[in-house]
Amino acid sequence: MKTFRKLSASLIVALLIMSTLFTPQASADIKSDYKAYVMAPLTKISNWSDFAKQLATLKSNGVYALTTDVWWGDVEKNGNNQFDWSYYRQYAQVVRESGLKWVPILSTHQCGGNVGDDCNIPIPSWVWSLGTQDALTHKSETGYVNKETLSPWASNVISTQYDELYASFASTFSDYKDIIVKIYLSGGPAGELRFPSYVSSDGWSYPSRGKLQAYTETAKADFRTSMQSKYGSIGTLNNAWKTNLSSWNQISPPSDGDNFFTSGAAYNSQYGKDFMTWYQGVLTKHLQLISSKAHQNFDSVFNVPIGAKIAGLHWKMNDPYMPHATEYSAGYYDYAKILDQFKSSNLDLTFTCLEMDDSQAYTSPYYSAPKSLVTEIANLATQRGIVLNGENALAISSSDASYSESRYKNVAQHVFNEGFSGFTLLRLANVVNANGTKTAEMDRFRDLLVLKPIKVDFVVKNAPTSSGDTVYVTGNRWEMGMWNDSDGDKIKLSWNTSTKDWRGTAYIAANRYYEFKAVVTGSNGAAKSWEPGSNNTWNTPSTSSSYSIQW
């Protein structure tokens, strides 16, 4: 606490001697419905007593709910329509007894083969008998066949099998609707709506872009059909593509993936635009299909939000030779259109990599800009009124406490300034030991992100304002804008003509220590004057309150 006081005091000195510009944005605060979640282990629980102790620790530290992969490869492994939910029934009961809520993820992808995976649960083996390998799997530009999840081109099989899975889950867990507060759908590998473009078994290593996944005959035929539908005649297509094709059968995905990007074809040619639009469209059609099945089976039973996840593919974003090639290879060509599908499918959105920064944004070979990417997605989601949730991409665990705290602060900056309604920490073992005791990470996680929002009415009296001025409150935490940080939003107040003072309402955290000041800004956004004297300090109460500042 002493360190924080010294830091904020030094900031105030700097603030008082600088004329700082404020970007006119939405007022800072915590979303009133904000919740903190923790992701359960990928592997199955073997010691239920210790698991119960772990959950009790989460509950006592303010965590709202546990999110859990419910593996298709486990519950239906014995045969088509032969479901065994006994393990997850026991699991749900332990969660209920802990007092936590539960967010099941209907995980129709394989566990194993992705970053952080510590298990091996393939999708049910009998599924591969429902069609040809070409129709059911992905094939990359190198010829690698991927079986992490059913190919989105296998829509007939997906429609039937996911419908049966969802229906069975709804029937089996209808008596647990008191603890189920949201249901997530797996949209692809690692549970994310994307193609399996970056897997080590296909020769991928970070930070290479990954491989395009449109090389089965089924995928190629779909691309040709789509182009025939768009252009009508091969002559019209040739005119648009500046080609001399004589047959629709000559249409194919890029024959050289790297050249497709480095030559500029992916960005500038009509062929590239058509291919990428179609490639992404396969994902959005898949999302439309699985979300419709989910709503049909879950809405009348659970009446809870349904969500899906987009991966934070942050590397190669600024690569001068192939910008955004990682995103494009995974099927992320136009985020706005992907989020349009989330909106029309009535889905909540979870996005990852909130803990990362842009320190390698222009560093070869990474060109990694996760912070900018999160902000872009958050803005698009907010514009569409999509409920937004966040996750960290990599585990936050370090012997360096300041490093860990910096990761949580990165998350807090996004969550409390960009309209996130929740944050899920990956993963349970990082904050709770196997015996149920808390790790060193728990206190840092809890202080910055496991927050109970309380409504606070701020009043500033006698502020030296003139026409065109605005008064803000800003302080030492991201939900108050982290003083005058350029990435933060301050708490904006409005002039009250009746009481002749400045007033505003914000949601900040219960039972936390705050330091803050009022500041007057001019019509140009520049700070004109700061509240004199030392910082206001407040240990907030557990319920809604008010705070008055006498300038």
PDB file of N, CA and C in Angstrom, residues 469-546:
ATOM      1  N   ASP A 469     -15.999  23.812 -20.100  1.00  0.00           N
ATOM      2  CA  ASP A 469     -15.169  22.919 -19.284  1.00  0.00           C
ATOM      3  C   ASP A 469     -15.931  21.651 -18.905  1.00  0.00           C
ATOM      4  N   THR A 470     -15.188  20.640 -18.528  1.00  0.00           N
ATOM      5  CA  THR A 470     -15.740  19.383 -18.013  1.00  0.00           C
ATOM      6  C   THR A 470     -14.922  18.963 -16.807  1.00  0.00           C
ATOM      7  N   VAL A 471     -15.572  18.336 -15.842  1.00  0.00           N
ATOM      8  CA  VAL A 471     -14.891  17.823 -14.654  1.00  0.00           C
ATOM      9  C   VAL A 471     -14.879  16.291 -14.704  1.00  0.00           C
ATOM     10  N   TYR A 472     -13.721  15.746 -14.388  1.00  0.00           N
ATOM     11  CA  TYR A 472     -13.548  14.298 -14.296  1.00  0.00           C
ATOM     12  C   TYR A 472     -13.033  13.935 -12.911  1.00  0.00           C
ATOM     13  N   VAL A 473     -13.220  12.658 -12.566  1.00  0.00           N
ATOM     14  CA  VAL A 473     -12.528  12.068 -11.421  1.00  0.00           C
ATOM     15  C   VAL A 473     -11.643  10.961 -11.962  1.00  0.00           C
ATOM     16  N   THR A 474     -10.389  10.951 -11.524  1.00  0.00           N
ATOM     17  CA  THR A 474      -9.469   9.920 -11.998  1.00  0.00           C
ATOM     18  C   THR A 474      -8.534   9.523 -10.867  1.00  0.00           C
ATOM     19  N   GLY A 475      -8.097   8.252 -10.893  1.00  0.00           N
ATOM     20  CA  GLY A 475      -7.310   7.782  -9.763  1.00  0.00           C
ATOM     21  C   GLY A 475      -6.371   6.641 -10.085  1.00  0.00           C
ATOM     22  N   ASN A 476      -6.043   5.861  -9.074  1.00  0.00           N
ATOM     23  CA  ASN A 476      -4.913   4.944  -9.121  1.00  0.00           C
ATOM     24  C   ASN A 476      -5.232   3.548  -9.640  1.00  0.00           C
ATOM     25  N   ARG A 477      -6.432   3.337 -10.123  1.00  0.00           N
ATOM     26  CA  ARG A 477      -6.787   2.025 -10.664  1.00  0.00           C
ATOM     27  C   ARG A 477      -7.442   2.217 -12.031  1.00  0.00           C
ATOM     28  N   TRP A 478      -7.418   1.136 -12.839  1.00  0.00           N
ATOM     29  CA  TRP A 478      -7.920   1.281 -14.207  1.00  0.00           C
ATOM     30  C   TRP A 478      -9.405   1.614 -14.260  1.00  0.00           C
ATOM     31  N   GLU A 479     -10.176   1.168 -13.260  1.00  0.00           N
ATOM     32  CA  GLU A 479     -11.593   1.514 -13.290  1.00  0.00           C
ATOM     33  C   GLU A 479     -11.833   2.989 -12.997  1.00  0.00           C
ATOM     34  N   MET A 480     -10.756   3.696 -12.641  1.00  0.00           N
ATOM     35  CA  MET A 480     -10.810   5.159 -12.540  1.00  0.00           C
ATOM     36  C   MET A 480      -9.927   5.811 -13.596  1.00  0.00           C
ATOM     37  N   GLY A 481      -9.425   5.035 -14.531  1.00  0.00           N
ATOM     38  CA  GLY A 481      -8.650   5.601 -15.627  1.00  0.00           C
ATOM     39  C   GLY A 481      -7.155   5.664 -15.403  1.00  0.00           C
ATOM     40  N   MET A 482      -6.662   5.104 -14.259  1.00  0.00           N
ATOM     41  CA  MET A 482      -5.222   5.095 -13.964  1.00  0.00           C
ATOM     42  C   MET A 482      -4.617   6.480 -14.160  1.00  0.00           C
ATOM     43  N   TRP A 483      -5.164   7.439 -13.379  1.00  0.00           N
ATOM     44  CA  TRP A 483      -4.767   8.835 -13.467  1.00  0.00           C
ATOM     45  C   TRP A 483      -4.990   9.352 -14.894  1.00  0.00           C
ATOM     46  N   ASN A 484      -3.990   9.843 -15.532  1.00  0.00           N
ATOM     47  CA  ASN A 484      -4.233  10.411 -16.861  1.00  0.00           C
ATOM     48  C   ASN A 484      -3.657   9.539 -17.965  1.00  0.00           C
ATOM     49  N   ASP A 485      -3.637   8.231 -17.738  1.00  0.00           N
ATOM     50  CA  ASP A 485      -3.063   7.343 -18.747  1.00  0.00           C
ATOM     51  C   ASP A 485      -3.816   7.481 -20.064  1.00  0.00           C
ATOM     52  N   SER A 486      -3.069   7.511 -21.152  1.00  0.00           N
ATOM     53  CA  SER A 486      -3.689   7.721 -22.471  1.00  0.00           C
ATOM     54  C   SER A 486      -4.611   6.572 -22.856  1.00  0.00           C
ATOM     55  N   ASP A 487      -4.443   5.395 -22.225  1.00  0.00           N
ATOM     56  CA  ASP A 487      -5.304   4.258 -22.529  1.00  0.00           C
ATOM     57  C   ASP A 487      -6.476   4.136 -21.562  1.00  0.00           C
ATOM     58  N   GLY A 488      -6.617   5.098 -20.672  1.00  0.00           N
ATOM     59  CA  GLY A 488      -7.671   5.003 -19.670  1.00  0.00           C
ATOM     60  C   GLY A 488      -8.796   5.992 -19.899  1.00  0.00           C
ATOM     61  N   ASP A 489      -9.947   5.644 -19.380  1.00  0.00           N
ATOM     62  CA  ASP A 489     -11.087   6.564 -19.364  1.00  0.00           C
ATOM     63  C   ASP A 489     -11.282   7.060 -17.938  1.00  0.00           C
ATOM     64  N   LYS A 490     -11.500   8.349 -17.789  1.00  0.00           N
ATOM     65  CA  LYS A 490     -11.771   8.921 -16.485  1.00  0.00           C
ATOM     66  C   LYS A 490     -13.279   8.885 -16.205  1.00  0.00           C
ATOM     67  N   ILE A 491     -13.647   9.122 -14.969  1.00  0.00           N
ATOM     68  CA  ILE A 491     -15.063   9.181 -14.605  1.00  0.00           C
ATOM     69  C   ILE A 491     -15.570  10.584 -14.926  1.00  0.00           C
ATOM     70  N   LYS A 492     -16.459  10.654 -15.877  1.00  0.00           N
ATOM     71  CA  LYS A 492     -16.928  11.946 -16.376  1.00  0.00           C
ATOM     72  C   LYS A 492     -18.131  12.436 -15.571  1.00  0.00           C
ATOM     73  N   LEU A 493     -18.089  13.687 -15.171  1.00  0.00           N
ATOM     74  CA  LEU A 493     -19.181  14.309 -14.423  1.00  0.00           C
ATOM     75  C   LEU A 493     -19.903  15.327 -15.300  1.00  0.00           C
ATOM     76  N   SER A 494     -21.108  15.673 -14.906  1.00  0.00           N
ATOM     77  CA  SER A 494     -21.913  16.661 -15.638  1.00  0.00           C
ATOM     78  C   SER A 494     -22.371  17.751 -14.683  1.00  0.00           C
ATOM     79  N   TRP A 495     -22.541  18.945 -15.229  1.00  0.00           N
ATOM     80  CA  TRP A 495     -22.993  20.075 -14.424  1.00  0.00           C
ATOM     81  C   TRP A 495     -24.465  19.929 -14.085  1.00  0.00           C
ATOM     82  N   ASN A 496     -24.776  20.076 -12.814  1.00  0.00           N
ATOM     83  CA  ASN A 496     -26.150  19.997 -12.344  1.00  0.00           C
ATOM     84  C   ASN A 496     -26.656  21.410 -12.080  1.00  0.00           C
ATOM     85  N   THR A 497     -27.594  21.836 -12.887  1.00  0.00           N
ATOM     86  CA  THR A 497     -28.066  23.237 -12.784  1.00  0.00           C
ATOM     87  C   THR A 497     -28.836  23.492 -11.501  1.00  0.00           C
ATOM     88  N   SER A 498     -29.408  22.448 -10.915  1.00  0.00           N
ATOM     89  CA  SER A 498     -30.193  22.639  -9.681  1.00  0.00           C
ATOM     90  C   SER A 498     -29.287  22.787  -8.468  1.00  0.00           C
ATOM     91  N   THR A 499     -28.299  21.887  -8.359  1.00  0.00           N
ATOM     92  CA  THR A 499     -27.432  21.905  -7.175  1.00  0.00           C
ATOM     93  C   THR A 499     -26.176  22.745  -7.371  1.00  0.00           C
ATOM     94  N   LYS A 500     -25.965  23.214  -8.608  1.00  0.00           N
ATOM     95  CA  LYS A 500     -24.815  24.055  -8.937  1.00  0.00           C
ATOM     96  C   LYS A 500     -23.488  23.367  -8.603  1.00  0.00           C
ATOM     97  N   ASP A 501     -23.384  22.115  -9.015  1.00  0.00           N
ATOM     98  CA  ASP A 501     -22.147  21.373  -8.827  1.00  0.00           C
ATOM     99  C   ASP A 501     -22.044  20.315  -9.922  1.00  0.00           C
ATOM    100  N   TRP A 502     -20.939  19.582  -9.906  1.00  0.00           N
ATOM    101  CA  TRP A 502     -20.673  18.550 -10.912  1.00  0.00           C
ATOM    102  C   TRP A 502     -20.970  17.177 -10.334  1.00  0.00           C
ATOM    103  N   ARG A 503     -21.739  16.364 -11.078  1.00  0.00           N
ATOM    104  CA  ARG A 503     -22.169  15.067 -10.563  1.00  0.00           C
ATOM    105  C   ARG A 503     -22.041  13.985 -11.638  1.00  0.00           C
ATOM    106  N   GLY A 504     -21.779  12.787 -11.168  1.00  0.00           N
ATOM    107  CA  GLY A 504     -21.714  11.657 -12.072  1.00  0.00           C
ATOM    108  C   GLY A 504     -21.719  10.351 -11.303  1.00  0.00           C
ATOM    109  N   THR A 505     -22.126   9.303 -11.965  1.00  0.00           N
ATOM    110  CA  THR A 505     -22.215   7.992 -11.325  1.00  0.00           C
ATOM    111  C   THR A 505     -21.295   7.017 -12.035  1.00  0.00           C
ATOM    112  N   ALA A 506     -20.615   6.213 -11.263  1.00  0.00           N
ATOM    113  CA  ALA A 506     -19.747   5.181 -11.834  1.00  0.00           C
ATOM    114  C   ALA A 506     -19.803   3.948 -10.945  1.00  0.00           C
ATOM    115  N   TYR A 507     -19.534   2.806 -11.551  1.00  0.00           N
ATOM    116  CA  TYR A 507     -19.378   1.571 -10.790  1.00  0.00           C
ATOM    117  C   TYR A 507     -17.890   1.339 -10.566  1.00  0.00           C
ATOM    118  N   ILE A 508     -17.497   1.296  -9.302  1.00  0.00           N
ATOM    119  CA  ILE A 508     -16.133   0.944  -8.947  1.00  0.00           C
ATOM    120  C   ILE A 508     -16.196  -0.250  -8.005  1.00  0.00           C
ATOM    121  N   ALA A 509     -15.060  -0.693  -7.487  1.00  0.00           N
ATOM    122  CA  ALA A 509     -15.020  -1.951  -6.742  1.00  0.00           C
ATOM    123  C   ALA A 509     -15.340  -1.749  -5.262  1.00  0.00           C
ATOM    124  N   ALA A 510     -16.099  -2.673  -4.719  1.00  0.00           N
ATOM    125  CA  ALA A 510     -16.329  -2.713  -3.282  1.00  0.00           C
ATOM    126  C   ALA A 510     -15.060  -3.162  -2.568  1.00  0.00           C
ATOM    127  N   ASN A 511     -14.872  -2.644  -1.381  1.00  0.00           N
ATOM    128  CA  ASN A 511     -13.801  -3.116  -0.489  1.00  0.00           C
ATOM    129  C   ASN A 511     -12.415  -3.030  -1.112  1.00  0.00           C
ATOM    130  N   ARG A 512     -12.141  -1.906  -1.757  1.00  0.00           N
ATOM    131  CA  ARG A 512     -10.818  -1.672  -2.325  1.00  0.00           C
ATOM    132  C   ARG A 512     -10.320  -0.296  -1.905  1.00  0.00           C
ATOM    133  N   TYR A 513      -9.012  -0.122  -1.928  1.00  0.00           N
ATOM    134  CA  TYR A 513      -8.392   1.147  -1.579  1.00  0.00           C
ATOM    135  C   TYR A 513      -8.186   1.974  -2.841  1.00  0.00           C
ATOM    136  N   TYR A 514      -8.670   3.213  -2.824  1.00  0.00           N
ATOM    137  CA  TYR A 514      -8.550   4.116  -3.960  1.00  0.00           C
ATOM    138  C   TYR A 514      -7.875   5.419  -3.556  1.00  0.00           C
ATOM    139  N   GLU A 515      -7.087   5.959  -4.470  1.00  0.00           N
ATOM    140  CA  GLU A 515      -6.619   7.333  -4.403  1.00  0.00           C
ATOM    141  C   GLU A 515      -7.078   8.028  -5.674  1.00  0.00           C
ATOM    142  N   PHE A 516      -7.564   9.273  -5.555  1.00  0.00           N
ATOM    143  CA  PHE A 516      -8.122   9.932  -6.732  1.00  0.00           C
ATOM    144  C   PHE A 516      -8.193  11.428  -6.524  1.00  0.00           C
ATOM    145  N   LYS A 517      -8.407  12.130  -7.622  1.00  0.00           N
ATOM    146  CA  LYS A 517      -8.572  13.574  -7.617  1.00  0.00           C
ATOM    147  C   LYS A 517      -9.591  13.971  -8.693  1.00  0.00           C
ATOM    148  N   ALA A 518     -10.121  15.164  -8.532  1.00  0.00           N
ATOM    149  CA  ALA A 518     -10.928  15.778  -9.584  1.00  0.00           C
ATOM    150  C   ALA A 518     -10.018  16.638 -10.450  1.00  0.00           C
ATOM    151  N   VAL A 519     -10.371  16.732 -11.740  1.00  0.00           N
ATOM    152  CA  VAL A 519      -9.591  17.546 -12.665  1.00  0.00           C
ATOM    153  C   VAL A 519     -10.546  18.269 -13.604  1.00  0.00           C
ATOM    154  N   VAL A 520     -10.241  19.505 -13.898  1.00  0.00           N
ATOM    155  CA  VAL A 520     -11.025  20.306 -14.842  1.00  0.00           C
ATOM    156  C   VAL A 520     -10.307  20.305 -16.188  1.00  0.00           C
ATOM    157  N   THR A 521     -11.039  20.010 -17.241  1.00  0.00           N
ATOM    158  CA  THR A 521     -10.474  20.076 -18.585  1.00  0.00           C
ATOM    159  C   THR A 521     -11.237  21.109 -19.402  1.00  0.00           C
ATOM    160  N   GLY A 522     -10.528  21.704 -20.330  1.00  0.00           N
ATOM    161  CA  GLY A 522     -11.154  22.673 -21.208  1.00  0.00           C
ATOM    162  C   GLY A 522     -11.834  22.014 -22.386  1.00  0.00           C
ATOM    163  N   SER A 523     -12.434  22.824 -23.229  1.00  0.00           N
ATOM    164  CA  SER A 523     -13.162  22.302 -24.388  1.00  0.00           C
ATOM    165  C   SER A 523     -12.250  21.587 -25.372  1.00  0.00           C
ATOM    166  N   ASN A 524     -10.946  21.894 -25.314  1.00  0.00           N
ATOM    167  CA  ASN A 524      -9.992  21.225 -26.197  1.00  0.00           C
ATOM    168  C   ASN A 524      -9.440  19.933 -25.610  1.00  0.00           C
ATOM    169  N   GLY A 525      -9.912  19.559 -24.413  1.00  0.00           N
ATOM    170  CA  GLY A 525      -9.465  18.322 -23.788  1.00  0.00           C
ATOM    171  C   GLY A 525      -8.254  18.479 -22.899  1.00  0.00           C
ATOM    172  N   ALA A 526      -7.664  19.662 -22.837  1.00  0.00           N
ATOM    173  CA  ALA A 526      -6.464  19.863 -22.023  1.00  0.00           C
ATOM    174  C   ALA A 526      -6.835  20.057 -20.556  1.00  0.00           C
ATOM    175  N   ALA A 527      -5.997  19.478 -19.672  1.00  0.00           N
ATOM    176  CA  ALA A 527      -6.194  19.662 -18.240  1.00  0.00           C
ATOM    177  C   ALA A 527      -5.899  21.112 -17.862  1.00  0.00           C
ATOM    178  N   LYS A 528      -6.888  21.785 -17.273  1.00  0.00           N
ATOM    179  CA  LYS A 528      -6.710  23.184 -16.873  1.00  0.00           C
ATOM    180  C   LYS A 528      -6.278  23.304 -15.415  1.00  0.00           C
ATOM    181  N   SER A 529      -6.867  22.468 -14.565  1.00  0.00           N
ATOM    182  CA  SER A 529      -6.501  22.534 -13.149  1.00  0.00           C
ATOM    183  C   SER A 529      -6.870  21.249 -12.440  1.00  0.00           C
ATOM    184  N   TRP A 530      -6.041  20.889 -11.472  1.00  0.00           N
ATOM    185  CA  TRP A 530      -6.278  19.698 -10.657  1.00  0.00           C
ATOM    186  C   TRP A 530      -6.741  20.118  -9.264  1.00  0.00           C
ATOM    187  N   GLU A 531      -7.557  19.310  -8.668  1.00  0.00           N
ATOM    188  CA  GLU A 531      -7.977  19.525  -7.284  1.00  0.00           C
ATOM    189  C   GLU A 531      -6.742  19.715  -6.407  1.00  0.00           C
ATOM    190  N   PRO A 532      -6.695  20.785  -5.643  1.00  0.00           N
ATOM    191  CA  PRO A 532      -5.496  21.052  -4.843  1.00  0.00           C
ATOM    192  C   PRO A 532      -5.377  20.093  -3.653  1.00  0.00           C
ATOM    193  N   GLY A 533      -4.164  20.069  -3.083  1.00  0.00           N
ATOM    194  CA  GLY A 533      -3.939  19.261  -1.889  1.00  0.00           C
ATOM    195  C   GLY A 533      -3.585  17.827  -2.211  1.00  0.00           C
ATOM    196  N   SER A 534      -3.576  17.009  -1.185  1.00  0.00           N
ATOM    197  CA  SER A 534      -3.207  15.605  -1.349  1.00  0.00           C
ATOM    198  C   SER A 534      -4.342  14.822  -1.987  1.00  0.00           C
ATOM    199  N   ASN A 535      -4.029  13.612  -2.387  1.00  0.00           N
ATOM    200  CA  ASN A 535      -5.033  12.755  -3.023  1.00  0.00           C
ATOM    201  C   ASN A 535      -6.178  12.438  -2.065  1.00  0.00           C
ATOM    202  N   ASN A 536      -7.378  12.323  -2.595  1.00  0.00           N
ATOM    203  CA  ASN A 536      -8.464  11.732  -1.834  1.00  0.00           C
ATOM    204  C   ASN A 536      -8.158  10.246  -1.657  1.00  0.00           C
ATOM    205  N   THR A 537      -8.356   9.706  -0.491  1.00  0.00           N
ATOM    206  CA  THR A 537      -8.156   8.271  -0.241  1.00  0.00           C
ATOM    207  C   THR A 537      -9.443   7.690   0.316  1.00  0.00           C
ATOM    208  N   TRP A 538      -9.759   6.478  -0.119  1.00  0.00           N
ATOM    209  CA  TRP A 538     -11.036   5.886   0.283  1.00  0.00           C
ATOM    210  C   TRP A 538     -10.939   4.374   0.251  1.00  0.00           C
ATOM    211  N   ASN A 539     -11.256   3.757   1.360  1.00  0.00           N
ATOM    212  CA  ASN A 539     -11.497   2.316   1.384  1.00  0.00           C
ATOM    213  C   ASN A 539     -12.987   2.128   1.150  1.00  0.00           C
ATOM    214  N   THR A 540     -13.335   1.682  -0.016  1.00  0.00           N
ATOM    215  CA  THR A 540     -14.748   1.672  -0.417  1.00  0.00           C
ATOM    216  C   THR A 540     -15.555   0.687   0.422  1.00  0.00           C
ATOM    217  N   PRO A 541     -16.836   0.976   0.610  1.00  0.00           N
ATOM    218  CA  PRO A 541     -17.710   0.066   1.355  1.00  0.00           C
ATOM    219  C   PRO A 541     -18.128  -1.121   0.492  1.00  0.00           C
ATOM    220  N   SER A 542     -18.928  -1.992   1.059  1.00  0.00           N
ATOM    221  CA  SER A 542     -19.370  -3.194   0.343  1.00  0.00           C
ATOM    222  C   SER A 542     -20.646  -2.950  -0.444  1.00  0.00           C
ATOM    223  N   THR A 543     -21.279  -1.807  -0.240  1.00  0.00           N
ATOM    224  CA  THR A 543     -22.532  -1.503  -0.950  1.00  0.00           C
ATOM    225  C   THR A 543     -22.432  -0.120  -1.591  1.00  0.00           C
ATOM    226  N   SER A 544     -23.404   0.205  -2.414  1.00  0.00           N
ATOM    227  CA  SER A 544     -23.409   1.475  -3.133  1.00  0.00           C
ATOM    228  C   SER A 544     -23.314   2.655  -2.173  1.00  0.00           C
ATOM    229  N   SER A 545     -22.677   3.722  -2.653  1.00  0.00           N
ATOM    230  CA  SER A 545     -22.403   4.848  -1.761  1.00  0.00           C
ATOM    231  C   SER A 545     -22.268   6.125  -2.585  1.00  0.00           C
ATOM    232  N   SER A 546     -21.788   7.178  -1.948  1.00  0.00           N
ATOM    233  CA  SER A 546     -21.527   8.443  -2.622  1.00  0.00           C
ATOM    234  C   SER A 546     -20.241   9.038  -2.070  1.00  0.00           C
TER     235      SER A 546
END
